[in-house]
CSV table of C-alpha atoms in Angstrom, one decimal:
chain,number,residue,atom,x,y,z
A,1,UNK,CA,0.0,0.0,0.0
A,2,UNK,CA,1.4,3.5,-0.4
A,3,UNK,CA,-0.1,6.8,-2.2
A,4,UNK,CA,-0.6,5.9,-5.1
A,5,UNK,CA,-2.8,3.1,-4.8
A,6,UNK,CA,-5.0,4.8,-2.3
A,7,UNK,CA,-5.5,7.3,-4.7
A,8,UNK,CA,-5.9,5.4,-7.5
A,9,UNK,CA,-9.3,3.3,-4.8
A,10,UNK,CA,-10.8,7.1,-4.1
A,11,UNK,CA,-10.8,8.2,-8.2
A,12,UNK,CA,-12.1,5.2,-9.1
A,13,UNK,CA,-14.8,4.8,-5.9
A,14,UNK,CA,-18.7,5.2,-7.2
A,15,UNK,CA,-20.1,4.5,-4.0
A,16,UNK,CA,-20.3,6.8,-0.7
A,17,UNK,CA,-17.7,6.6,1.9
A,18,UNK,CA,-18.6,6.4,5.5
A,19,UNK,CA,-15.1,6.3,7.2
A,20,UNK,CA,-11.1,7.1,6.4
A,21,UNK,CA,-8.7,5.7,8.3
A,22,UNK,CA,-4.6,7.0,7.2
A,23,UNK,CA,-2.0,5.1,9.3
A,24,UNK,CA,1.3,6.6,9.9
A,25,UNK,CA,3.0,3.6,7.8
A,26,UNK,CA,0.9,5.5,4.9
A,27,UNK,CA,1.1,9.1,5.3
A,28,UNK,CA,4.3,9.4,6.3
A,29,UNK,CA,4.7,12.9,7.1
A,30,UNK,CA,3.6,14.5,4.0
A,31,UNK,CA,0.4,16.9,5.3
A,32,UNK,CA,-0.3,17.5,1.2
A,33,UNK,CA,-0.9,13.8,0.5
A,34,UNK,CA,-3.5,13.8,3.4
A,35,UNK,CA,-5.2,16.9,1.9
A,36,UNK,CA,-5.5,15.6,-1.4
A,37,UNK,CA,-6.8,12.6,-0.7
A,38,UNK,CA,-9.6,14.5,1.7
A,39,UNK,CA,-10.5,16.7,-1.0
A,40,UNK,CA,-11.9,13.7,-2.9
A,41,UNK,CA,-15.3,13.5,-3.8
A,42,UNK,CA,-16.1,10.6,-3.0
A,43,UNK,CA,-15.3,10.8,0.9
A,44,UNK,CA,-18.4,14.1,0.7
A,45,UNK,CA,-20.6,13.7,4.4
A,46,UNK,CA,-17.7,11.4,5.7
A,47,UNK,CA,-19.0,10.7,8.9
A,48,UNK,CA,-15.6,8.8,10.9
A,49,UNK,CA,-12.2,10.6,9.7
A,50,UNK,CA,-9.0,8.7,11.6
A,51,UNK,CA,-5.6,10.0,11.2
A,52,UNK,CA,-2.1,9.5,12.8
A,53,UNK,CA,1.1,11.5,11.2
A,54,UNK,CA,4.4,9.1,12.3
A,55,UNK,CA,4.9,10.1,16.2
A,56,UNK,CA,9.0,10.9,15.7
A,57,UNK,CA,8.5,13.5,13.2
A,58,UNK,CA,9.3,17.1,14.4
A,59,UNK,CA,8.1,19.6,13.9
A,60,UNK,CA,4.7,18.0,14.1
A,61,UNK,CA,3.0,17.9,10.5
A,62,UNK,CA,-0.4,20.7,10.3
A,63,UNK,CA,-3.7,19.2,10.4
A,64,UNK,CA,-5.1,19.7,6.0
A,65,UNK,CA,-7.7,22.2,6.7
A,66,UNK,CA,-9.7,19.7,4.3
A,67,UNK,CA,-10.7,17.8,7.4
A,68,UNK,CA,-12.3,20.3,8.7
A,69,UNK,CA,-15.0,20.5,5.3
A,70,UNK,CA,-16.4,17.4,7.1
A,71,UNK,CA,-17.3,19.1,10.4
A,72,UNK,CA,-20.9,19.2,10.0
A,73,UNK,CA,-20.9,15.3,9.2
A,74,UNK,CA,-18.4,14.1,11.4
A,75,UNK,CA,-19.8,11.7,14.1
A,76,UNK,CA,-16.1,10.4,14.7
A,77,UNK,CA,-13.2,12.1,14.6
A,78,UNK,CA,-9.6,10.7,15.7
A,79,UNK,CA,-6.5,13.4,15.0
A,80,UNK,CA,-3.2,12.2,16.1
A,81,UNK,CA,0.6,13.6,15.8
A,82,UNK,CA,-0.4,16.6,14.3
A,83,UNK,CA,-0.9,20.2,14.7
A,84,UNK,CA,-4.1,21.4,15.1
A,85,UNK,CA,-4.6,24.7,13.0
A,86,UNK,CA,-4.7,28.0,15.3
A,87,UNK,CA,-7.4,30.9,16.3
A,88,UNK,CA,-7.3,32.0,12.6
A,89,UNK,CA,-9.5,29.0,11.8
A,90,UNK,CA,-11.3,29.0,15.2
A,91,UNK,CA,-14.8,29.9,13.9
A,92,UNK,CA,-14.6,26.3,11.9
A,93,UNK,CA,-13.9,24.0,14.6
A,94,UNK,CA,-17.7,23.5,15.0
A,95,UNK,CA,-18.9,19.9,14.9
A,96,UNK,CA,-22.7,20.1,15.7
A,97,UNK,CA,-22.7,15.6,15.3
A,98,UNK,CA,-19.6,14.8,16.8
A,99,UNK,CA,-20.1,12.1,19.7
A,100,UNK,CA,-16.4,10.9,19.9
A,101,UNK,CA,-13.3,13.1,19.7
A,102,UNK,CA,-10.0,12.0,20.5
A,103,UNK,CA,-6.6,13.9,20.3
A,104,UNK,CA,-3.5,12.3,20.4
A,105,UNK,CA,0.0,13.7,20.7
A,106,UNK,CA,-1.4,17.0,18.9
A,107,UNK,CA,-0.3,20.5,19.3
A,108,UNK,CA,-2.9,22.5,20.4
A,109,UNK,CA,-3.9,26.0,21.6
A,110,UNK,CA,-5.8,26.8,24.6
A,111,UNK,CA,-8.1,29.3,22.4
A,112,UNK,CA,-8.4,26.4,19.7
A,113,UNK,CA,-9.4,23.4,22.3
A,114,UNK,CA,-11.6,25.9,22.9
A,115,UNK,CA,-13.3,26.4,20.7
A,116,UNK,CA,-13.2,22.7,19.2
A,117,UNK,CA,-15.3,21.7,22.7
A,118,UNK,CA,-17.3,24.3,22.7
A,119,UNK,CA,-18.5,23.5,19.0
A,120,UNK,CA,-19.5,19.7,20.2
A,121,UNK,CA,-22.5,20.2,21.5
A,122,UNK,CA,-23.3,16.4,21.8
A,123,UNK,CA,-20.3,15.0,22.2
A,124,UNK,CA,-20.4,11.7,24.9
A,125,UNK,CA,-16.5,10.6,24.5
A,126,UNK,CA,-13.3,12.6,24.6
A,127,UNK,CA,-9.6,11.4,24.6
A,128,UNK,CA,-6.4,13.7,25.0
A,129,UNK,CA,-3.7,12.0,25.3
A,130,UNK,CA,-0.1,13.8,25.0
A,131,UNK,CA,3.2,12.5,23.6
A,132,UNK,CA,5.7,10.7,25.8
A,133,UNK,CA,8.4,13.0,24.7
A,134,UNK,CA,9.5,15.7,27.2
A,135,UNK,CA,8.0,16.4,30.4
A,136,UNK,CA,4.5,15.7,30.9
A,137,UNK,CA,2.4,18.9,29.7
A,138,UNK,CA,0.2,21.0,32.1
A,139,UNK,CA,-3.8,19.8,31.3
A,140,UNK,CA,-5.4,22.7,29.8
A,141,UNK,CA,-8.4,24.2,31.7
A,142,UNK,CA,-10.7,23.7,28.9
A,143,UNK,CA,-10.1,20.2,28.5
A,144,UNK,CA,-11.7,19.9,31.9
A,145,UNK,CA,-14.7,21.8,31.0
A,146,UNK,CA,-17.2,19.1,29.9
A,147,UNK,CA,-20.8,19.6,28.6
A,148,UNK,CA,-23.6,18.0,30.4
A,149,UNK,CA,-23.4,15.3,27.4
A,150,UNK,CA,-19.8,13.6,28.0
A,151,UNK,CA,-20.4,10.2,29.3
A,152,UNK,CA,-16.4,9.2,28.8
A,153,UNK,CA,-13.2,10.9,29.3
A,154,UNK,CA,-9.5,9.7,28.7
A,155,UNK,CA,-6.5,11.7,29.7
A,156,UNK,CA,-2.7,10.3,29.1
A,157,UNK,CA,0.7,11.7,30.1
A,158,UNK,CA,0.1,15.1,31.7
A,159,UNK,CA,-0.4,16.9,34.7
A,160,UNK,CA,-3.7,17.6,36.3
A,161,UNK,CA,-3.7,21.4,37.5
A,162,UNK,CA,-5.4,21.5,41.4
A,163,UNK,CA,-7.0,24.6,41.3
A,164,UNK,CA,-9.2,23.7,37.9
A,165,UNK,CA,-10.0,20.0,39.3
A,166,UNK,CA,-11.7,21.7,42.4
A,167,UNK,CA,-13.6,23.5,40.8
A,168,UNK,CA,-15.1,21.3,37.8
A,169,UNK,CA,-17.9,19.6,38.0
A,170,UNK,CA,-18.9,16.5,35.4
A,171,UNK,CA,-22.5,16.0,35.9
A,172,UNK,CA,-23.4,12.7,33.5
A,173,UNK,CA,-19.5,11.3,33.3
A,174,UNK,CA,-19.6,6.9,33.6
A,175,UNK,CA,-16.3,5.7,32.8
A,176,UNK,CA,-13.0,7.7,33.4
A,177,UNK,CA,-9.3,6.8,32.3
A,178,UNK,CA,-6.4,8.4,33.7
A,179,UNK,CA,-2.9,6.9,32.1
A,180,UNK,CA,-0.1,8.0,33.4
A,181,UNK,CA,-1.0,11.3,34.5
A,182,UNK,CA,0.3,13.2,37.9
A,183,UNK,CA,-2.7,14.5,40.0
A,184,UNK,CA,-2.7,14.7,43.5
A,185,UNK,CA,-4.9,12.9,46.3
A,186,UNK,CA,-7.3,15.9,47.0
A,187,UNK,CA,-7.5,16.3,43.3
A,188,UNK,CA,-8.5,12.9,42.6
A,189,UNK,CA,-10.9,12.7,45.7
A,190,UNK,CA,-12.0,16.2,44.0
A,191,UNK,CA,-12.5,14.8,40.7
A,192,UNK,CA,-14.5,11.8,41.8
A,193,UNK,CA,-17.2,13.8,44.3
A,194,UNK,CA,-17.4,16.1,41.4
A,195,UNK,CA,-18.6,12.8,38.9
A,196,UNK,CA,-21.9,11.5,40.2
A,197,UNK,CA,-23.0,9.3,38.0
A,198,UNK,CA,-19.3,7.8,37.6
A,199,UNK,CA,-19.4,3.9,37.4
A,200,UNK,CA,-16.3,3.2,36.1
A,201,UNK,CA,-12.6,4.5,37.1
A,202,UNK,CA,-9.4,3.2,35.7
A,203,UNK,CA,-6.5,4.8,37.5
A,204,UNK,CA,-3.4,3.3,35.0
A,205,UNK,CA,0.0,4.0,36.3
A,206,UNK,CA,-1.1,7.5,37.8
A,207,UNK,CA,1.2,9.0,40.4
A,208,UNK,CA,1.0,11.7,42.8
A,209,UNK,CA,-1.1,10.2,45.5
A,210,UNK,CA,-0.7,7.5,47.9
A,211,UNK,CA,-3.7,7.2,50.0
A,212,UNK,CA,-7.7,7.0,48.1
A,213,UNK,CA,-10.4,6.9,49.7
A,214,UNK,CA,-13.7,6.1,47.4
A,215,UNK,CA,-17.2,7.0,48.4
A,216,UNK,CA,-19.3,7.0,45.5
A,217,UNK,CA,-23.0,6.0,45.9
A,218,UNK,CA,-22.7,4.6,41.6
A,219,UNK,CA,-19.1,3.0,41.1
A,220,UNK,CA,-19.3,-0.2,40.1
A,221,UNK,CA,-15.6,-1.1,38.2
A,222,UNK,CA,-12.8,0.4,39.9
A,223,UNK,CA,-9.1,-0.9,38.2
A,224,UNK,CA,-5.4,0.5,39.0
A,225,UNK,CA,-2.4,-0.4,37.8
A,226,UNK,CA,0.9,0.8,38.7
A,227,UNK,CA,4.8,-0.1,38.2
A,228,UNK,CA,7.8,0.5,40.5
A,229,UNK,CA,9.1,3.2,38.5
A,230,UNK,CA,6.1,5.5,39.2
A,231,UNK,CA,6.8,8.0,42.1
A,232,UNK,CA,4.2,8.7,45.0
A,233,UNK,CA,2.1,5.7,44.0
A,234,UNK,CA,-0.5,4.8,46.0
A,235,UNK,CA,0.1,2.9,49.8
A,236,UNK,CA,-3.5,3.3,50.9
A,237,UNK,CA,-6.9,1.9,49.6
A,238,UNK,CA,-9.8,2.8,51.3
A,239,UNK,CA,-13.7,1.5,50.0
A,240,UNK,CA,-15.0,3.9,52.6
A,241,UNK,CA,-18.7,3.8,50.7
A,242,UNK,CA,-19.1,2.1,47.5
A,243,UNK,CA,-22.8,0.3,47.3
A,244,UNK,CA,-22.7,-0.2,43.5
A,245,UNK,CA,-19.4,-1.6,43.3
A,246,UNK,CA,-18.4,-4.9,41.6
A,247,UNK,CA,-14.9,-5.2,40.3
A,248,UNK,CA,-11.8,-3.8,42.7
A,249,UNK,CA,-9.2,-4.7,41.1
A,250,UNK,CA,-5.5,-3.4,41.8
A,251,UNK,CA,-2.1,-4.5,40.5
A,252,UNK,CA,1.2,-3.5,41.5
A,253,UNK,CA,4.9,-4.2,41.4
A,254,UNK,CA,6.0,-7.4,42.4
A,255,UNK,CA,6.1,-7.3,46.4
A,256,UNK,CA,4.5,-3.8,46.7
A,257,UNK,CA,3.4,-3.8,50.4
A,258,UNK,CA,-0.1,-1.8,50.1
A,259,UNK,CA,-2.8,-1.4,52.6
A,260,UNK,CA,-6.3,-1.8,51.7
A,261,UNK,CA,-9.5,-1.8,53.7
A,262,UNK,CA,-13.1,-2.9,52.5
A,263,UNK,CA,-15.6,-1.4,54.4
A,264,UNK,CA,-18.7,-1.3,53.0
A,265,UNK,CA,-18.8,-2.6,49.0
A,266,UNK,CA,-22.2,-4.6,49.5
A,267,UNK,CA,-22.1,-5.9,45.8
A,268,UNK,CA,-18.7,-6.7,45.2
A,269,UNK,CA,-18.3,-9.9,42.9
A,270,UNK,CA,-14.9,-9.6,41.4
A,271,UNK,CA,-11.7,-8.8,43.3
A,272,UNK,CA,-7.4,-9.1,42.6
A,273,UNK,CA,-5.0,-8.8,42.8
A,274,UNK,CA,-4.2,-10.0,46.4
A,275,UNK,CA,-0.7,-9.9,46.5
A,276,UNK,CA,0.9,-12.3,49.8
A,277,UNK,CA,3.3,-9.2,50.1
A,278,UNK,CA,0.2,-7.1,51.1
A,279,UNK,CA,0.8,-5.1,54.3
A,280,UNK,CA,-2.2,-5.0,55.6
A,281,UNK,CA,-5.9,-6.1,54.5
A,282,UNK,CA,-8.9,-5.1,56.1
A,283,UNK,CA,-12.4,-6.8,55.6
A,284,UNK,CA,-14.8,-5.2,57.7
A,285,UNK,CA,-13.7,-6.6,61.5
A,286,UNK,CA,-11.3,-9.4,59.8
A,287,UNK,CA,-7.9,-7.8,59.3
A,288,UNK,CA,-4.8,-9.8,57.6
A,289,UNK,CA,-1.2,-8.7,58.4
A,290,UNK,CA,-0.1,-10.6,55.3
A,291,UNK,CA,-2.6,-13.1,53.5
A,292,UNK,CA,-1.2,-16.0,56.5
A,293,UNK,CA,-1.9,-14.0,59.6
A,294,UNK,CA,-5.8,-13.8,59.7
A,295,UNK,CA,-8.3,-14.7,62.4
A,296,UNK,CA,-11.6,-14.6,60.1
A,297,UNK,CA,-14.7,-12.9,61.3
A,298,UNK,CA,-16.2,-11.3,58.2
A,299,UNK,CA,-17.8,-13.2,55.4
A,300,UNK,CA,-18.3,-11.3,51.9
A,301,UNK,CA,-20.7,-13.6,50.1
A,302,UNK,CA,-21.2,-11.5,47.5
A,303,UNK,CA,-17.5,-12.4,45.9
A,304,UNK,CA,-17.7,-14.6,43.0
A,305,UNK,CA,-14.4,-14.0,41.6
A,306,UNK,CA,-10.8,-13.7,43.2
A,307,UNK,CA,-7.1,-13.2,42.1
A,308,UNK,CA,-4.2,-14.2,44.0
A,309,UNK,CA,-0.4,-13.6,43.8
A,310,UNK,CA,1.9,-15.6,46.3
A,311,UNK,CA,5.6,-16.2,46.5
A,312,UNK,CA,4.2,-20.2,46.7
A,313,UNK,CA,2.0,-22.6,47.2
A,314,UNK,CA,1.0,-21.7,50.7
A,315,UNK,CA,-2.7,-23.6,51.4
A,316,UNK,CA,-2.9,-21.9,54.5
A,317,UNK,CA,-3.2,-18.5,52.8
A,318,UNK,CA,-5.5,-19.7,50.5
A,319,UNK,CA,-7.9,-21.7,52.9
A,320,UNK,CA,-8.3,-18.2,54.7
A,321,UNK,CA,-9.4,-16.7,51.8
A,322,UNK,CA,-11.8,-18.8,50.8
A,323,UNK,CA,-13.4,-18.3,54.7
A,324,UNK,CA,-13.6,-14.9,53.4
A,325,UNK,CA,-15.2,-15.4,50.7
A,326,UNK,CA,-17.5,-18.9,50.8
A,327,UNK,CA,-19.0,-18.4,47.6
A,328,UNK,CA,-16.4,-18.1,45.4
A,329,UNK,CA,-16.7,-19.6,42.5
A,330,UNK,CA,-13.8,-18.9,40.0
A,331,UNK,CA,-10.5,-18.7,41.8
A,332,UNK,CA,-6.8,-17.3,40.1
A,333,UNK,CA,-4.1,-18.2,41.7
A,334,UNK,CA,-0.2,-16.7,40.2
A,335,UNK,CA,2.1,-18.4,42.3
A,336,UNK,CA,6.0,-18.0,41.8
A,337,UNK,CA,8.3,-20.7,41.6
A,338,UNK,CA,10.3,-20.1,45.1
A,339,UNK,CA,10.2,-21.8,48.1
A,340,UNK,CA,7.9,-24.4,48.6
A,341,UNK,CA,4.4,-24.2,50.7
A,342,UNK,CA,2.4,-26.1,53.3
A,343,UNK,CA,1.2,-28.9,51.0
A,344,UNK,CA,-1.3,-30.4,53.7
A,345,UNK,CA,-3.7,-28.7,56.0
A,346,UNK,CA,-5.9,-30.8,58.9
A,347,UNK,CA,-8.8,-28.1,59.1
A,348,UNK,CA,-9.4,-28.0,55.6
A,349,UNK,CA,-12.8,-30.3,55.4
A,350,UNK,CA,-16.0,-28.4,55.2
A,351,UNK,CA,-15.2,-25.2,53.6
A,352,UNK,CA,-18.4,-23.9,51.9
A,353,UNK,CA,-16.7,-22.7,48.9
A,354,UNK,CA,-15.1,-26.0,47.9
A,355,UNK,CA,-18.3,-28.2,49.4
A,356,UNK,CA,-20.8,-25.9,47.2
A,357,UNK,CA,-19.4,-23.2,44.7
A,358,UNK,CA,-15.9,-23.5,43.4
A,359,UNK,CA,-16.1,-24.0,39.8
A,360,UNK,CA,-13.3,-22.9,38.1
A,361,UNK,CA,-9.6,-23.1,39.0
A,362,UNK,CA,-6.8,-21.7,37.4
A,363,UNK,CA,-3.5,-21.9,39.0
A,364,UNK,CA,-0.3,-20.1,36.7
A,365,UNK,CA,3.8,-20.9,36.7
A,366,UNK,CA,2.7,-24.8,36.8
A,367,UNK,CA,6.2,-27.0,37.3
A,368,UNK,CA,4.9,-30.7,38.0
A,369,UNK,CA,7.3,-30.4,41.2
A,370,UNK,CA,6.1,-32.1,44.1
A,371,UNK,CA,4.9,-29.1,45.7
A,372,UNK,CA,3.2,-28.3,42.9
A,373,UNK,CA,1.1,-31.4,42.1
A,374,UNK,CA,-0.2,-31.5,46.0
A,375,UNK,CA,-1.1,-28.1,45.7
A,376,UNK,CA,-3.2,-28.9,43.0
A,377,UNK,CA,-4.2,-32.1,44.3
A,378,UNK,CA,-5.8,-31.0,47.2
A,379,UNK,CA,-8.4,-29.1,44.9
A,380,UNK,CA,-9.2,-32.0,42.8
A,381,UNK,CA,-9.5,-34.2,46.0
A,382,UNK,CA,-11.6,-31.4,48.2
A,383,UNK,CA,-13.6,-29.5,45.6
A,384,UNK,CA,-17.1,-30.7,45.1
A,385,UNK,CA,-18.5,-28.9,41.9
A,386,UNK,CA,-15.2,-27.9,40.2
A,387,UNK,CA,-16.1,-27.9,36.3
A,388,UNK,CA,-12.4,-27.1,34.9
A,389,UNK,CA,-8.7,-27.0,36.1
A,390,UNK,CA,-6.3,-25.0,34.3
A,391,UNK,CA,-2.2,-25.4,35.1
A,392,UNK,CA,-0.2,-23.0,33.3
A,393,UNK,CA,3.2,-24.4,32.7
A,394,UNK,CA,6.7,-22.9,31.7
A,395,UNK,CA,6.6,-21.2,28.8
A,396,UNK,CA,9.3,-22.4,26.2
A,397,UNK,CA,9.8,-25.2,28.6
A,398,UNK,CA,9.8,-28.7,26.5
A,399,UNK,CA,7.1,-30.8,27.7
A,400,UNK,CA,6.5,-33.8,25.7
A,401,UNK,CA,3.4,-36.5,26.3
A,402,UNK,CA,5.2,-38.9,28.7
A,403,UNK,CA,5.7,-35.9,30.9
A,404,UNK,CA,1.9,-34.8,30.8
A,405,UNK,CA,1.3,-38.2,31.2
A,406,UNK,CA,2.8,-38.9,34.3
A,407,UNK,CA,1.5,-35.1,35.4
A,408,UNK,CA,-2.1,-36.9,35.3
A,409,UNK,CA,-0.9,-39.8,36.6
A,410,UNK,CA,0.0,-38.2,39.8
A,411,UNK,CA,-3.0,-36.1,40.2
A,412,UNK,CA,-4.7,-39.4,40.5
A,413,UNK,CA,-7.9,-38.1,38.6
A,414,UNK,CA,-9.9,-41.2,39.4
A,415,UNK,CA,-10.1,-39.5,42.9
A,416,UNK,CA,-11.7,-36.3,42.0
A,417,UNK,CA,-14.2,-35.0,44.7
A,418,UNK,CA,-16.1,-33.3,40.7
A,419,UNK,CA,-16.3,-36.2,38.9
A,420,UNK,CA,-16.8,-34.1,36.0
A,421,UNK,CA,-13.7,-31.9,36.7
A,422,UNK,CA,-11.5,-31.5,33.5
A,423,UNK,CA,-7.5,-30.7,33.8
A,424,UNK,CA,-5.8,-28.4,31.3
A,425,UNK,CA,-2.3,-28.2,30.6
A,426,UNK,CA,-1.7,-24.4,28.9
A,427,UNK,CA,1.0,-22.1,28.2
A,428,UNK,CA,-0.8,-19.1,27.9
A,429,UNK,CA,0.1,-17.2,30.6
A,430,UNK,CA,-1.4,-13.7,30.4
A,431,UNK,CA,-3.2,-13.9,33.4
A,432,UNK,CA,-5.6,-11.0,32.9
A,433,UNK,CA,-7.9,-13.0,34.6
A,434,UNK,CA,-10.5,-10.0,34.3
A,435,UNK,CA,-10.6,-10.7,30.1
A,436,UNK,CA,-11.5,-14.6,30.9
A,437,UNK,CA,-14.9,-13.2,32.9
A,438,UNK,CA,-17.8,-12.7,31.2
A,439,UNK,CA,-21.0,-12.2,33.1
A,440,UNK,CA,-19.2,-9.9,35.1
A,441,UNK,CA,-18.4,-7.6,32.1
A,442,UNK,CA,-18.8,-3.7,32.0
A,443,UNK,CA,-20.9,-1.7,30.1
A,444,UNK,CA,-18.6,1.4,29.0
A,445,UNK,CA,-15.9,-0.5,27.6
């Protein structure tokens, strides 16, 4: 593919284009090629317009001014790696149908993202998400002034100004993604008492705070992810009030030693990532000081789903979970191949979860050691109603059939508690165990 052809497909198309999509492989950095190909006929009332100039190039290529004869079909519009044209052409950047904008690594004045928001008077999605070159921009104050039709809002590599997040309000925003942004905690506690009708936060390697606290009567999917190179991550979760939530989920460095505390999240089905480095956990009166020090007094029955991440296969750790939670019935468990666990346990008969619910099992960084076939053992031998066993082995590792032979042999499968429990051997090892669930999905995806 390259300019030629495509503009050999638009002179010769008869029919009526709905969407144009130009990839950086294909444009290049030539801003004429774009416009010429925009001016064609046969993209008139265009109603999705997608572009991305090559990220490297510098100075960053101007927007064609052709893009902007689509503005009063537009429904779509996705800009990226490009200037956007300045105040001179201010009065055009009006897109009466526009319901989803997104900027990416543009160059932008304050007057002109102005005026571009101010001319979407229905718009319900809006990304801006800056370049990773250079030191993370300052968020323009406009960008923060939503119209009472934004439903979702996605902000990338930049800093959140405290004096405009007080003082914003987003009366109908759902879903909100912050990637790798710096705001600080009484910004972000700001920003989500002034979101209502938020249901969904995703908090993706954000910095600048180390303690949350969520109350929110609607939030039902809250996800964070953070790495050990971010600075001022969070120490502290607090669920202070959250009586629509579902999905917590949180994931960290490897040994990150975070605090969190569950208070009141009535509907909670899906939570991860335990990690067995955790600091502190706090489940309404139970409190663990690490996943093995517990003495269980609260029950969340409500939790269907639960991710795990120990340093081994420690049952004990495990078996106080699922006290926890008794009506678990999908269980992740990401174990890493150090030292081995407790294989055995004597108090580990007539736990509700593996009597009554525990149907799926997946347990990742599968050797066949000894360790490792008792651990999984004791769930073939103790749960019920399990449907499906899944042992992620080695990647890259050689495994040839004698050796899952004689894996099977040993988990002496004719003594499943579930006769109809089925063992998979996998290499897959993702473990985003949130993309294998799917009655618990989200709506704002």
């Amino acid at each position: 593919m390259n300019e030629a052809v495509v503009s050999r497909i638009l002179a010769k198309h008869q029919g009526v284009a709905r969407r144009f999509k130009a990839t950086p492989c294909i444009l290049d950095d030539n801003s004429a090629t774009l416009d010429g190909w925009l001016r064609s006929p046969s993209l008139d009332n265009l109603q999705e317009l997608d572009f991305a100039f090559p990220p490297l190039v510098s100075p960053r290529p101007l927007m064609p001014r052709s893009a902007l004869r689509f503005s009063t079909t537009l429904r779509v519009a996705k800009f990226g790696c490009c200037q956007i044209p300045g105040s001179d052409v201010a009065h055009q950047l009006h897109f009466p149908n526009l319901q989803y904008l997104k900027l990416g690594s543009v160059t932008i004045s304050e007057d002109s993202l102005h005026a571009m928001l101010a001319g979407c008077p229905v718009l319900v999605k809006f990304e801006l998400m800056y370049g990773y070159e250079g030191p993370p921009p300052l968020m323009p104050p406009s960008a923060l002034c939503f119209s009472s039709t934004l439903r979702v809002a996605k902000f990338g590599y930049c800093q959140f100004p405290n004096l405009v997040v007080h003082t914003v309000h987003f009366p109908n925003l759902q879903h909100l993604v912050l990637e790798i942004v710096t705001i600080s905690e009484s910004s972000l506690h700001a920003m989500l008492s002034g979101c209502p009708a938020l249901n969904s936060l995703m908090l993706n390697y954000s910095f600048g705070f180390r303690q949350f606290k969520v109350n929110s009567l609607k939030l039902k999917r809250l996800e964070m992810y953070f790495s050990r190179s971010d600075t001022d991550r969070l120490q502290e979760l607090i669920i202070e009030n959250a009586p629509c939530l579902e999905r917590l989920h949180h994931r960290g460095p490897y040994g990150d030693k975070i605090q969190i505390s569950i208070l009141s999240a009535p509907k909670l089905k899906i939570l991860g990532l335990l990690n067995g480095h955790i600091f502190r956990f706090k489940l309404g009166t139970t409190i663990f000081n690490g996943l093995l020090d517990a003495r269980v007094e609260t029950a969340m029955r409500t939790v269907k789903v639960l991710a795990v991440q120990l340093d081994n296969h420690c049952l004990d750790a495990i078996v106080n979970l699922m006290k926890c939670f008794p009506c678990l019935e999908k269980l992740y468990i990401e174990t890493y191949p150090m030292a081995n666990g407790n294989m055995w346990l004597l108090h580990s008969k007539g736990l509700e979860c593996l009597d009554l619910h525990l149907k799926k099992l997946r347990i990742s960084y599968y050797r066949g050691t000894r360790s490792h076939v008792e651990f999984a053992k004791f769930f073939l031998l103790n749960a019920r109603v399990l449907d499906s066993m899944v042992l992620v082995v080695e990647h890259g590792k050689e495994r040839g059939d004698s050796w899952f032979r004689n894996q099977r042999r040993q988990l002496k499968l004719g003594k499943r508690a579930s006769i109809g429990a089925q063992i998979k051997f996998t290499c897959d090892d993702c473990f985003n165990y949130l993309h294998d669930i799917q009655e618990f999905s989200g709506t704002c995806e």
